[in-house]
């Protein structure tokens, strides 16, 4: 992919991601969703954004808007500017992706090291925390561990599911421990580690996009709300749960920051305040949103439809694009792959910015000479 195509792809994908997230935001705003439905909505949006990115990197796209051809002299300067902007953007984006990718791998290493220093929690303590003998997620038994580097109650699943509890939490009354363990089990049962992984991939690719940051924050909050709602069912339980939240913050704030890639029980005072406010509303009104069979299917369908429509949202920022074709050229790698399978993938347009720019320069010189001779 050359610099002009890269500029067109990044600008268009940023627009497409924004459309998908705004659509999800509108559904959430007007849909009165349960927290669990909201989690699914954000996960669906992130999956659609990843799919759109893969489609853009693999297939040609339709051009609904083909810019009017500019005068040769003006086209040369515009195209040169676009090529420079594309090259700078390529370097900056790749640097950002590398930094964000390293941060993800760093989080995994941090969690793996923390696990290595952990030891299993005694069975009687686990059972007294309200877990019936062996808790299993997807056929794999959950490992309960504790250790000196566990900064707060959290869960993690790469291959095997883990729930990590700090030593301080093991000394909590059984009722409070039960709330914490049930909250972490709810994360694992609802598939939140996988949802977080998809979200991280979107965050890495779109590290520069404020709307993606916003959606990531909303998704993280929705996951916490969903697990809070899964644990409490009465006013007295909500009161006890709020006390547990405060105890966890009190006991664990001096230990240090938890690993970023684990799903913590109470991360950040701002998040705790929002969760507490939502729990108080829940206790007062009992309103946790509406979840119907139709809504459960319609919402992902609406986001998918939005994603399909987004494949047409391409910004006409590449002045080297041919005005003779409604289809962009195939990306080089997938064109080569298609040719290996005897599919004539580059039939649409022979795309070579150097040749085209050279032709534009020649035309500009000829136009200049014709103007001077008049
Ligand atoms: Zn949580």
Coordinates of C-alpha atoms and ligand atoms in Angstrom, one line a residue:
X1 CA 0.0 0.0 0.0
X2 CA 1.5 3.3 -1.0
X3 CA 1.3 6.6 1.0
X4 CA -1.7 8.0 -0.9
X5 CA -3.7 4.8 -0.5
X6 CA -2.7 4.7 3.2
X7 CA -3.9 8.2 3.8
X8 CA -7.2 7.3 2.1
X9 CA -7.5 4.1 4.1
X10 CA -6.8 5.6 7.5
X11 CA -9.1 8.6 6.9
X12 CA -11.9 6.4 5.7
X13 CA -11.5 3.7 8.4
X14 CA -11.5 6.4 11.1
X15 CA -14.8 7.7 9.7
X16 CA -16.2 4.2 9.5
X17 CA -15.2 3.4 13.1
X18 CA -16.8 6.7 14.3
X19 CA -20.1 5.8 12.5
X20 CA -20.2 2.3 14.1
X21 CA -19.5 3.7 17.6
X22 CA -22.0 6.6 17.2
X23 CA -24.6 4.1 16.1
X24 CA -23.9 1.9 19.1
X25 CA -24.0 5.0 21.4
X26 CA -27.4 5.9 20.0
X27 CA -28.8 2.4 20.5
X28 CA -27.5 2.5 24.1
X29 CA -28.9 6.0 24.7
X30 CA -32.4 5.3 23.5
X31 CA -32.6 1.5 24.1
X32 CA -32.8 1.2 28.0
X33 CA -30.4 -1.7 27.9
X34 CA -29.3 -3.9 30.7
X35 CA -25.6 -3.7 31.4
X36 CA -25.0 -7.2 29.9
X37 CA -26.8 -6.1 26.7
X38 CA -24.6 -3.0 26.6
X39 CA -21.5 -5.2 26.9
X40 CA -22.7 -7.3 23.9
X41 CA -23.4 -4.1 22.0
X42 CA -19.9 -2.7 22.5
X43 CA -18.3 -6.1 21.7
X44 CA -20.3 -6.3 18.5
X45 CA -19.2 -2.8 17.6
X46 CA -15.5 -3.6 18.2
X47 CA -15.9 -6.9 16.2
X48 CA -17.5 -4.9 13.3
X49 CA -14.7 -2.3 13.4
X50 CA -12.0 -5.1 13.2
X51 CA -13.9 -6.7 10.3
X52 CA -14.1 -3.4 8.5
X53 CA -10.3 -2.9 9.0
X54 CA -9.6 -6.4 7.6
X55 CA -11.9 -5.8 4.6
X56 CA -10.2 -2.5 3.9
X57 CA -6.8 -4.1 4.1
X58 CA -7.8 -7.1 1.9
X59 CA -10.3 -6.1 -0.8
X60 CA -10.9 -3.2 -3.2
X61 CA -13.7 -0.8 -2.3
X62 CA -16.4 1.0 -4.2
X63 CA -15.8 4.7 -4.9
X64 CA -19.1 6.4 -4.7
X65 CA -17.5 9.8 -5.0
X66 CA -14.8 10.3 -7.7
X67 CA -13.3 13.7 -7.5
X68 CA -13.4 16.0 -10.6
X69 CA -10.0 16.0 -12.3
X70 CA -8.0 19.0 -11.4
X71 CA -5.8 21.2 -13.7
X72 CA -2.5 19.4 -14.1
X73 CA -0.4 22.0 -12.2
X74 CA -2.7 22.0 -9.2
X75 CA -3.1 18.2 -9.3
X76 CA 0.8 17.8 -9.0
X77 CA 1.0 20.0 -5.9
X78 CA -2.1 18.4 -4.3
X79 CA -0.8 14.8 -5.0
X80 CA 2.6 15.7 -3.7
X81 CA 1.1 17.0 -0.5
X82 CA -1.1 13.9 -0.1
X83 CA 2.0 11.6 -0.6
X84 CA 4.0 13.5 2.0
X85 CA 1.0 13.5 4.5
X86 CA 0.5 9.8 3.8
X87 CA 4.2 9.0 4.5
X88 CA 4.3 11.0 7.7
X89 CA 1.0 9.4 8.8
X90 CA 2.3 5.9 8.1
X91 CA 5.4 6.5 10.3
X92 CA 3.4 8.1 13.1
X93 CA 0.6 5.4 13.0
X94 CA 3.2 2.5 12.9
X95 CA 5.0 4.0 15.9
X96 CA 1.7 4.3 17.9
X97 CA 0.7 0.7 17.0
X98 CA 4.1 -0.5 18.1
X99 CA 3.9 1.4 21.5
X100 CA 0.3 0.2 22.1
X101 CA 1.1 -3.4 21.1
X102 CA 4.1 -3.4 23.5
X103 CA 1.9 -2.1 26.2
X104 CA -0.5 -5.0 25.6
X105 CA 2.3 -7.6 25.7
X106 CA 3.8 -5.8 28.8
X107 CA 0.4 -6.2 30.5
X108 CA 0.4 -9.9 29.7
X109 CA 4.0 -10.3 31.0
X110 CA 3.1 -8.4 34.2
X111 CA 0.1 -10.7 34.7
X112 CA 2.1 -13.9 34.0
X113 CA 4.9 -12.8 36.4
X114 CA 2.3 -12.0 39.1
X115 CA 0.8 -15.5 38.6
X116 CA 4.2 -17.1 38.9
X117 CA 4.7 -15.6 42.4
X118 CA 1.2 -16.8 43.5
X119 CA 0.1 -19.8 45.4
X120 CA -3.3 -21.6 45.4
X121 CA -5.8 -20.4 48.0
X122 CA -6.8 -23.1 50.5
X123 CA -10.0 -25.0 49.5
X124 CA -11.9 -24.2 52.7
X125 CA -11.4 -20.5 52.1
X126 CA -12.6 -20.8 48.5
X127 CA -15.7 -22.8 49.6
X128 CA -16.4 -20.3 52.4
X129 CA -16.4 -17.6 49.7
X130 CA -19.5 -19.1 48.2
X131 CA -18.0 -21.3 45.5
X132 CA -19.6 -24.7 45.2
X133 CA -16.6 -27.1 45.3
X134 CA -15.1 -26.6 41.8
X135 CA -16.1 -23.6 39.7
X136 CA -15.6 -24.2 36.0
X137 CA -15.7 -21.9 32.9
X138 CA -15.9 -23.5 29.5
X139 CA -15.0 -26.9 30.9
X140 CA -11.8 -25.5 32.7
X141 CA -11.7 -25.3 36.4
X142 CA -11.1 -21.8 37.9
X143 CA -7.8 -21.5 39.7
X144 CA -8.0 -19.4 42.9
X145 CA -4.6 -17.8 43.7
X146 CA -3.1 -15.3 46.1
X147 CA 0.3 -13.7 46.3
X148 CA 2.4 -10.7 47.4
X149 CA 2.1 -8.9 44.0
X150 CA -1.7 -9.1 43.7
X151 CA -2.7 -5.5 43.9
X152 CA -6.5 -6.1 44.1
X153 CA -9.1 -8.8 43.4
X154 CA -9.0 -9.5 39.7
X155 CA -9.5 -12.3 37.1
X156 CA -7.5 -13.3 34.0
X157 CA -8.0 -15.8 31.3
X158 CA -5.6 -16.6 28.5
X159 CA -6.0 -20.3 28.4
X160 CA -7.0 -21.3 31.9
X161 CA -9.3 -19.0 34.1
X162 CA -7.8 -17.4 37.2
X163 CA -9.2 -15.4 40.1
X164 CA -6.5 -13.6 42.1
X165 CA -7.2 -12.3 45.6
X166 CA -4.8 -10.2 47.6
X167 CA -3.9 -11.4 51.1
X168 CA -5.8 -8.5 52.7
X169 CA -9.0 -9.7 51.0
X170 CA -8.6 -13.2 52.4
X171 CA -9.1 -11.7 55.8
X172 CA -12.5 -10.1 54.9
X173 CA -15.7 -11.5 56.4
X174 CA -17.1 -14.5 54.4
X175 CA -20.0 -12.4 53.0
X176 CA -17.7 -9.7 51.6
X177 CA -15.4 -12.3 50.1
X178 CA -18.4 -14.0 48.5
X179 CA -19.4 -10.7 46.8
X180 CA -15.9 -10.3 45.4
X181 CA -15.6 -13.9 44.2
X182 CA -19.0 -13.9 42.6
X183 CA -18.2 -10.6 40.8
X184 CA -15.0 -12.1 39.3
X185 CA -16.7 -15.3 38.4
X186 CA -19.4 -13.3 36.6
X187 CA -16.6 -11.6 34.5
X188 CA -15.3 -15.1 33.5
X189 CA -18.8 -16.6 32.8
X190 CA -19.8 -13.6 30.7
X191 CA -16.7 -14.0 28.5
X192 CA -15.3 -10.6 29.5
X193 CA -11.6 -11.6 29.0
X194 CA -12.3 -12.2 25.3
X195 CA -14.3 -9.0 25.0
X196 CA -11.4 -7.1 26.6
X197 CA -9.0 -8.7 24.1
X198 CA -11.1 -7.5 21.1
X199 CA -11.4 -4.1 22.6
X200 CA -7.6 -3.9 23.0
X201 CA -7.1 -4.9 19.4
X202 CA -9.3 -2.0 18.3
X203 CA -7.5 0.4 20.8
X204 CA -4.1 -0.6 19.3
X205 CA -5.1 -0.1 15.7
X206 CA -7.1 3.2 16.5
X207 CA -4.8 4.5 19.2
X208 CA -5.2 8.0 17.8
X209 CA -9.1 8.0 17.8
X210 CA -10.9 9.8 20.7
X211 CA -14.2 8.1 19.9
X212 CA -12.6 4.7 20.2
X213 CA -11.1 5.7 23.6
X214 CA -14.7 6.7 24.6
X215 CA -16.2 3.4 23.5
X216 CA -13.5 1.5 25.3
X217 CA -14.2 3.3 28.5
X218 CA -18.0 2.7 28.1
X219 CA -17.4 -1.0 27.4
X220 CA -15.2 -1.3 30.6
X221 CA -17.9 0.4 32.7
X222 CA -20.6 -1.8 31.2
X223 CA -18.6 -4.9 32.1
X224 CA -18.3 -3.8 35.7
X225 CA -22.1 -2.8 35.9
X226 CA -23.0 -6.2 34.4
X227 CA -21.0 -8.1 37.1
X228 CA -22.3 -5.9 39.9
X229 CA -25.9 -6.6 38.7
X230 CA -25.2 -10.3 38.5
X231 CA -24.1 -10.4 42.2
X232 CA -26.8 -8.4 44.0
X233 CA -30.5 -9.0 44.0
X234 CA -32.0 -7.1 47.0
X235 CA -31.5 -3.8 48.7
X236 CA -29.7 -5.3 51.7
X237 CA -27.3 -7.1 49.3
X238 CA -26.7 -3.8 47.5
X239 CA -25.9 -2.1 50.8
X240 CA -23.4 -4.9 51.7
X241 CA -21.9 -4.8 48.3
X242 CA -21.3 -1.1 48.5
X243 CA -19.5 -1.6 51.8
X244 CA -17.4 -4.3 50.2
X245 CA -16.4 -2.0 47.4
X246 CA -15.2 0.6 49.9
X247 CA -13.3 -2.1 51.9
X248 CA -11.5 -3.2 48.8
X249 CA -10.5 0.3 47.8
X250 CA -9.4 1.0 51.4
X251 CA -7.3 -2.2 51.7
X252 CA -5.7 -2.3 48.3
X253 CA -4.9 1.3 47.4
X254 CA -1.5 1.2 49.1
X255 CA -0.4 -2.0 47.3
X256 CA 0.1 -0.4 43.9
X257 CA -1.4 -0.5 40.4
X258 CA -2.9 -3.8 39.2
X259 CA -1.7 -5.3 35.9
X260 CA -3.5 -3.6 33.1
X261 CA -4.6 -6.7 31.3
X262 CA -6.4 -8.3 34.2
X263 CA -10.0 -7.4 35.0
X264 CA -9.9 -5.8 38.4
X265 CA -12.7 -5.6 41.0
X266 CA -12.3 -1.9 41.8
X267 CA -10.0 0.1 39.5
X268 CA -10.0 3.8 39.8
X269 CA -12.0 5.9 42.2
X270 CA -14.0 7.5 39.4
X271 CA -15.2 4.0 38.2
X272 CA -16.0 3.0 41.8
X273 CA -18.1 6.2 42.2
X274 CA -20.0 5.5 39.0
X275 CA -20.7 1.9 40.1
X276 CA -21.8 3.1 43.5
X277 CA -24.2 5.6 41.9
X278 CA -25.6 3.0 39.6
X279 CA -26.1 0.5 42.5
X280 CA -27.9 3.2 44.6
X281 CA -30.2 3.9 41.6
X282 CA -30.8 0.2 41.3
X283 CA -31.7 -0.1 45.0
X284 CA -34.0 2.9 44.8
X285 CA -35.9 2.1 41.5
X286 CA -35.0 -1.5 40.8
X287 CA -34.7 -0.5 37.1
X288 CA -31.9 -2.3 35.4
X289 CA -33.1 -1.8 31.9
X290 CA -35.1 -4.1 29.5
X291 CA -33.8 -7.2 27.8
X292 CA -36.2 -8.8 25.2
X293 CA -35.6 -11.7 22.8
X294 CA -36.2 -9.3 19.8
X295 CA -33.9 -6.6 21.2
X296 CA -31.1 -9.2 21.8
X297 CA -31.1 -10.1 18.1
X298 CA -32.1 -6.7 16.6
X299 CA -29.2 -4.7 18.2
X300 CA -26.3 -6.8 16.8
X301 CA -28.2 -6.9 13.4
X302 CA -28.4 -3.1 13.4
X303 CA -24.7 -2.8 14.1
X304 CA -23.9 -5.4 11.4
X305 CA -26.1 -3.5 8.9
X306 CA -24.3 -0.3 9.9
X307 CA -21.0 -2.0 9.3
X308 CA -22.1 -3.2 5.8
X309 CA -23.2 0.4 5.0
X310 CA -19.9 1.7 6.3
X311 CA -17.9 -0.3 3.6
X312 CA -19.2 2.4 1.2
X313 CA -18.0 5.3 3.4
X314 CA -14.7 6.1 1.7
X315 CA -13.4 9.6 1.7
X316 CA -12.2 10.9 -1.7
X317 CA -8.8 12.1 -0.5
X318 CA -6.7 10.3 -3.0
X319 CA -6.3 12.4 -6.1
X320 CA -4.2 9.7 -7.8
X321 CA -7.3 7.5 -7.9
X322 CA -8.5 6.7 -11.3
X323 CA -11.6 8.5 -12.5
X324 CA -12.2 5.6 -15.0
X325 CA -13.1 3.0 -12.3
X326 CA -15.7 2.7 -9.6
X327 CA -13.4 0.2 -7.8
X328 CA -10.1 0.9 -6.1
X329 CA -7.2 -1.3 -6.9
X330 CA -6.7 -4.4 -4.8
X331 CA -4.1 -4.1 -2.0
X332 CA -0.8 -5.6 -3.3
X333 CA -0.6 -8.5 -0.9
X334 CA -4.2 -9.8 -1.5
X335 CA -3.9 -9.2 -5.3
X336 CA -0.8 -11.4 -5.3
X337 CA -2.6 -14.1 -3.3
X338 CA -5.7 -13.9 -5.6
X339 CA -3.4 -14.3 -8.7
X340 CA -1.9 -17.4 -7.1
X341 CA -5.5 -18.8 -7.2
X342 CA -5.9 -17.6 -10.8
X343 CA -8.2 -14.7 -9.9
X344 CA -7.4 -11.7 -12.1
X345 CA -7.3 -9.3 -9.1
X346 CA -5.6 -6.3 -10.7
X347 CA -7.9 -6.0 -13.8
X348 CA -9.6 -3.0 -12.5
X349 CA -6.9 -0.4 -12.6
X350 CA -3.1 -0.4 -13.1
X351 CA -2.2 1.7 -10.1
X352 CA 1.3 3.3 -10.1
X353 CA 1.5 6.7 -8.4
X354 CA 5.0 7.3 -9.8
X355 CA 3.9 6.9 -13.4
X356 CA 0.7 8.9 -12.8
X357 CA 2.5 11.7 -11.0
X358 CA 5.1 11.7 -13.8
X359 CA 2.3 11.9 -16.4
X360 CA 0.6 14.8 -14.4
X361 CA 3.9 16.7 -14.4
X362 CA 4.4 16.2 -18.1
X363 CA 0.8 17.5 -18.7
X364 CA 1.4 20.5 -16.4
X365 CA 4.6 21.4 -18.4
X366 CA 2.7 21.1 -21.7
X367 CA -0.2 23.2 -20.4
X368 CA 2.2 25.9 -19.1
X369 CA 4.0 25.9 -22.5
X370 CA 0.6 26.2 -24.4
X371 CA -0.4 29.1 -22.1
X372 CA 2.9 30.9 -22.6
X373 CA 2.7 30.6 -26.4
X374 CA -0.7 32.3 -26.6
Ligands
LIG1 ZN1 -15.0 -6.2 37.8

